[in-house]
Every structure is written in structure tokens, then in C-alpha cells.
Amino acid sequence: MRSRIEDVAAAAGVSMKTVSRVLNHEPNVREETRRRVLQVVDELQYRPNLSARSLAGQRSYTVALIYNNPSLNYLMEVQGGMLDACRANHYNLVLVPLGASRPRRMADLDAAFEHFAPDGAVLIPPLTDDAVVLEFLQESGVPFACIAPRQGEGRIGVTMEETAAVVELMEGLIALGHRRIAHIKGAPTHGACQWRFRGYRQAMREAGLAEDPALVVQGAFSFESGMLAARHLLDLAEPPTAIFCANDDMAAGCVRVASERGLRVPADVSICGFDDSPIARHIHPALTTVRQPAAEMGRLATLELLKRIRMSGTGTMVRVAHEVLFRESTGRPGR
Amino acid sequence: MRSRIEDVAAAAGVSMKTVSRVLNHEPNVREETRRRVLQVVDELQYRPNLSARSLAGQRSYTVALIYNNPSLNYLMEVQGGMLDACRANHYNLVLVPLGASRPRRMADLDAAFEHFAPDGAVLIPPLTDDAVVLEFLQESGVPFACIAPRQGEGRIGVTMEETAAVVELMEGLIALGHRRIAHIKGAPTHGACQWRFRGYRQAMREAGLAEDPALVVQGAFSFESGMLAARHLLDLAEPPTAIFCANDDMAAGCVRVASERGLRVPADVSICGFDDSPIARHIHPALTTVRQPAAEMGRLATLELLKRIRMSGTGTMVRVAHEVLFRESTGRPGR
DNA sequence: CTGTTAGCGCTTTCAC
DNA sequence: GTGAAAGCGCTAACAG
């Protein structure tokens, strides 16, 4: 049978409560007592019973990852980082996928919160900017952290300097000699869409390049939407020499369309994306893109969340560094 | 405050135990009583407290997904299917990634099992054939299900007719006129490697084609290993006209090498994979491959596991259908 | 700094 | 068919 806290207490010659104090890093335990307890814990291979702990402590030791059909790769990375942070802090991670429709989202959220009663939650885009979800969380009183929200005011979590990253990427294109640079935007509900578009405009302006509205088209972050947008752009009387896509999936769609049409990338058209998802390295030519450390962001968001769970009011919005990766899909404009 | 079983009992005019019986689908409750209880449950929005239930019932209502660095897409799909099955049965899913080294694997497993005390576990390849992991599970007495194990004897879970699927795919290649067909094998520790190779050999034999050992090379399921193997094959004095890879990542690596060398796919060389992972549709040309319903397999494996958890000795090894998808990467051998 | 006493909300056992 | 009482293993509140 598994040993209980009572057994540890008896073997260490202290009360259950003292053992509990040691295990929960509470103050008011003499150093010697603490050491003795820890030794017995080790000898007896004692592991606290999660259910008993939760029941008595009115906490679930669970953190929810709330998501809504984003890129699987991105989700997987964030999830991995969160898992690390959770394990390190003896927290459990519960996945909460939300349905597409608004009432469905509410029902899913509600069911998951009723069932798991998470102590906190992490939101990833585009849910970080979903009014319905945000209101639910605010009302529930459960602390939450956001990853890359459009609006980070008064929130905790992690952000990246997306605009700055895009400017850097665009400066690279401009330095290569590109003047007609197109942009395929992401889904408008997604915070990143805004930041990345802003970076595009800023770089164009700073380089003294006129912005041609015909060169900015709406995408939806999917491979297919990238193909559609690419066809549109390449059909223009004066097609762009470079296309900056708001994510890699759309950029891959562009590359595919270019290949189908017999265009060489980057000789005929340069293409770049954002995210550095696996597809960026797997297609030919490999995509120039911006790497965002999704796993690290998941880990950090979780750590900030745990701070807030442990002490209300703590936790901040931390910034992580990006990295612009120039690979094969961009080059000098051809002729 | 959240309502408790006591509140429901009081409102329905029965004992707590009767409510418990209804909620757990136990026998010995009159139909009328059951109906009344359920109505009160609905009115009071009663949701059982997981921790209390686990503590009293000596069960965690948790199922573990044990994995070890497989393809992320595959993992994600299986995970999604398991999540569905878990939600539908009010079970929790806990992710248990295992480290690379053998002692590390044991430590990870042990820690996760001590901490979460899962009621059951699902293994995915290549862990389905890992002696250390299997022994641990057997000794722990925790029921487990396997997805696509090499050896399904006496186990429960899900399998696919991998060999038959490969034969079908190979027959397609042969019908197109291919005679020199190469095979890039998967990692030898992986059960699938064996089944897929077997299908390759069987199809060659049945078509009366001589097997050239030079055309069978070892890969490791990664994109990079596919590139290496492809270079080797395409450098042969008499290169193959078609290459069947044990998974899509390696096939994508082959396509990339072919593109780099200016070879046209499929005019100069046909390439096909296995899995129908997203990359299969995202590269150009899109890959001919075999779709395995990973999400469905995750769901079914979980359902079999839950059967066994609920009644020892029940649960079986179920088979799911595959689908061979002929797309753009295969065609008649050129010249 | 340490211990005692009550529960947390549910299931189990056994009696009716 | 149904119910009463006794825990599951832990933490909270308070007393020392």
C-alpha cells in the first residue's frame, strides 16, 4: 500500500500538519524538523494523494489550456512548454478545445470549468482577443494568462515584438532591392494580424515606399487562403516581386502556386512567412520567416500564471525575443 | 456556492447514496426515483466534485497518453481523438511524454504514475513495442491499450491493416508501369517499419518482380533521413523509377532532394509516403500516400481501454479501415 | 514553532 | 429498492 501523510508523521515523530507544512513550503518549521521530515518522505517514497489534497485544499492544482482551432504545430509547441512548467510545479495540464460557434464556445468553457475547476487558464490566439471568452474568465474569477494578445493592457502572459520583427524582415527584403512588396494578412480576428500588418506598413513608410492597396490582400492563415491570395497577386498587371505572408502556412500556399505556374522562387518572386513552423523547412525552397519561441512562450505564460495563482496581483506580461531567419525563399528581384 | 450531492438528495427526497447510484448508473433504483433525481440534478445544475469522487472511489478518472517523440502531427491527431473519448466519458486525459534514455523513461513513467495514478493508459508507436515500458505497465497492473502495435497478441487497442494498405499502394505503382521500386524503411524499433516493409516485399513478390537489396535503404522517419536516403538512391547507377517511403516526412524529404536536383516528380521519379500527414498536401507535388485515421484510432483505443477499466477482461483489438490516396507525386515512369 | 480537531464531497459497506 | 454511518487522505482553523 501507498504510504500516507499519517505514516510519515508517525515515522518522523511529528504531527500530520507539520509534514503538510514541510511539503507545502510553509513557514514555521524548524530546519532540523524539516530535514527529518524530508528524509522520512524519501525513505517511505511518500507521494501526496492529489485528490485528497485538492478536496481538502479547495484547489484542483490544474491549469487549463484554452484553444480554438489554431495551427496544430503552434498548439503543440505551446502545449509542450506548458507541460514542462506544469510538471515542474506539480500542476496538471488540462486541454480545453472550444467549438466554433459562440454558444458552443460558452458551453464548452462552462462544462470544462465546472468539471475540472482549474486554478488558472492560459489563452492562445485568437482566443486572447475573444470578448466572450474574456468575459467568462473575468466573471469566473479564475486567473488567466495570455500568449501574444492584441491588447495586453492589464493582463499577464507573454508577448513578442511582432511589429519590430516584421520591420526587420521587411528591411531585409528592401535591402535586397524589392520595391513592390505585397502582404497577405491573417484572419482579422487574430491579434497577430494587426501587429504584422502594422510592421509591414511601418517598414514601407520608413523606406519611403508608396503603399499600393492592391498589394495588400486578406488571408485567413490557412494554406488554402494563401493559395487564393497568391493567385490574385500574381494575376495583377504589375505583380509584386516579393510577398510577405502573415504566417508560414499561407507562405507555403504561395510557394505552391508559384511552382504550379512555373515561377521560380526567389528568382521570379520572393516569398516569406512568419512562425517558423516545420513546413517552413520542409518545402522547397525553405522559407524565410520569423521564429517565435512558442514552447518557451507557453512555459513562461504558465509560470506567470502560477505566480498569480499563488499570490493575487503578481505576475506580469513578459517579452520574449524573436529571430528573423533568412533562408532560400527570398533573394534579389529577378528580371 | 456549488451544489453538493447532499443538496440534490434533500431536494429529491432521497438519500445521498441513491443519488450516487443514479449518477453512476448503478442498478437497484426504481425508474421513477431515477427520473426524479435526474430532474433535480438538472435544476440544481449539479456537477460532481472530481476530487471527492476520486478520493472516495479510489480512482482517478484519468487516462494517460504515453508517448515518446513521435511525429507531432500524428500525436496531435491521436490526442484529439482521445480527448473526445475522454470528455464523452467524463474522464481526464493526462499527457505523459517520456525522455529518450531508458532510465529516463522509467523515471518519467514512475513519476507520472505516482502523481496522477491514472486508471489506464494508451501507448502509441514506437512505445507499443518498448519492453521496458510494457513491463512497467504489466507490473503496475494498470490496464493499457495500444495503437498500431507490432505485436497485438493478447492486447487491446487498435490496429490498421498496414501491410494490406501498402500492398494496395504498391499495386498502384506497378499498374502504372513501375518495375524498379525502392523502399525507404522506417526506424527499426518502430512496429510500423516491419509491417510496411512486409507489404513492399509481398507486393513485389506477387507481381513477380525481383527484389533488389540495393533498392531498400534504412531511414529513421525524419525528413532529413528521407533526404539522405533519397540522395543515395538517386545516385545509384540504375536509380529507381519510384520510391515508396515508410512515412510522409521521409517522402517529403525525397521530393525536396528531387527538386534540388532538377528532377521532375513524377515524370522522372514517382514518390509516395504513408500517413497522410498535413505535409502530404502542402508540398508540391502533393504526395500519394495512405491515410490512417489517427484521431479515430485514438478515440477507439480509449474506448476499448475504458471498457477494460470498467470490467477487467473486456476490450478487444479493433481494426480500422485505411484509404490509399493517389495524388500528384506518382505517375507513369518517364523517359 | 507545533499539534488537535474538523471537515472537504463523495463512495463504500452493510443494514434494512 | 433504499438509507445511515464510516471513512478516502489531506489541509484549514485555531489552540497552544
mmCIF file of C-alpha atoms in Angstrom, chain A residues 32 50 86 96 117 137 145 188-189 197 206 224 238 269 317:
data_model
loop_
_atom_site.group_PDB
_atom_site.id
_atom_site.type_symbol
_atom_site.label_atom_id
_atom_site.label_comp_id
_atom_site.label_asym_id
_atom_site.label_seq_id
_atom_site.Cartn_x
_atom_site.Cartn_y
_atom_site.Cartn_z
ATOM 1 C CA GLU A 32 16.059 20.302 11.739
ATOM 2 C CA LEU A 50 -3.729 14.549 -5.462
ATOM 3 C CA CYS A 86 3.220 22.341 -15.053
ATOM 4 C CA VAL A 96 -9.881 22.710 -23.357
ATOM 5 C CA ALA A 117 -12.375 23.589 -11.778
ATOM 6 C CA LEU A 137 -12.947 34.230 -17.392
ATOM 7 C CA ALA A 145 -2.544 34.438 -18.766
ATOM 8 C CA PRO A 188 -8.828 39.786 -38.824
ATOM 9 C CA THR A 189 -9.999 38.357 -35.506
ATOM 10 C CA PHE A 197 0.268 44.398 -40.885
ATOM 11 C CA GLU A 206 10.232 54.230 -43.292
ATOM 12 C CA GLU A 224 -5.594 27.327 -48.985
ATOM 13 C CA GLU A 238 2.033 44.605 -62.176
ATOM 14 C CA VAL A 269 9.148 36.136 -56.750
ATOM 15 C CA MET A 317 3.445 40.500 -19.189
#
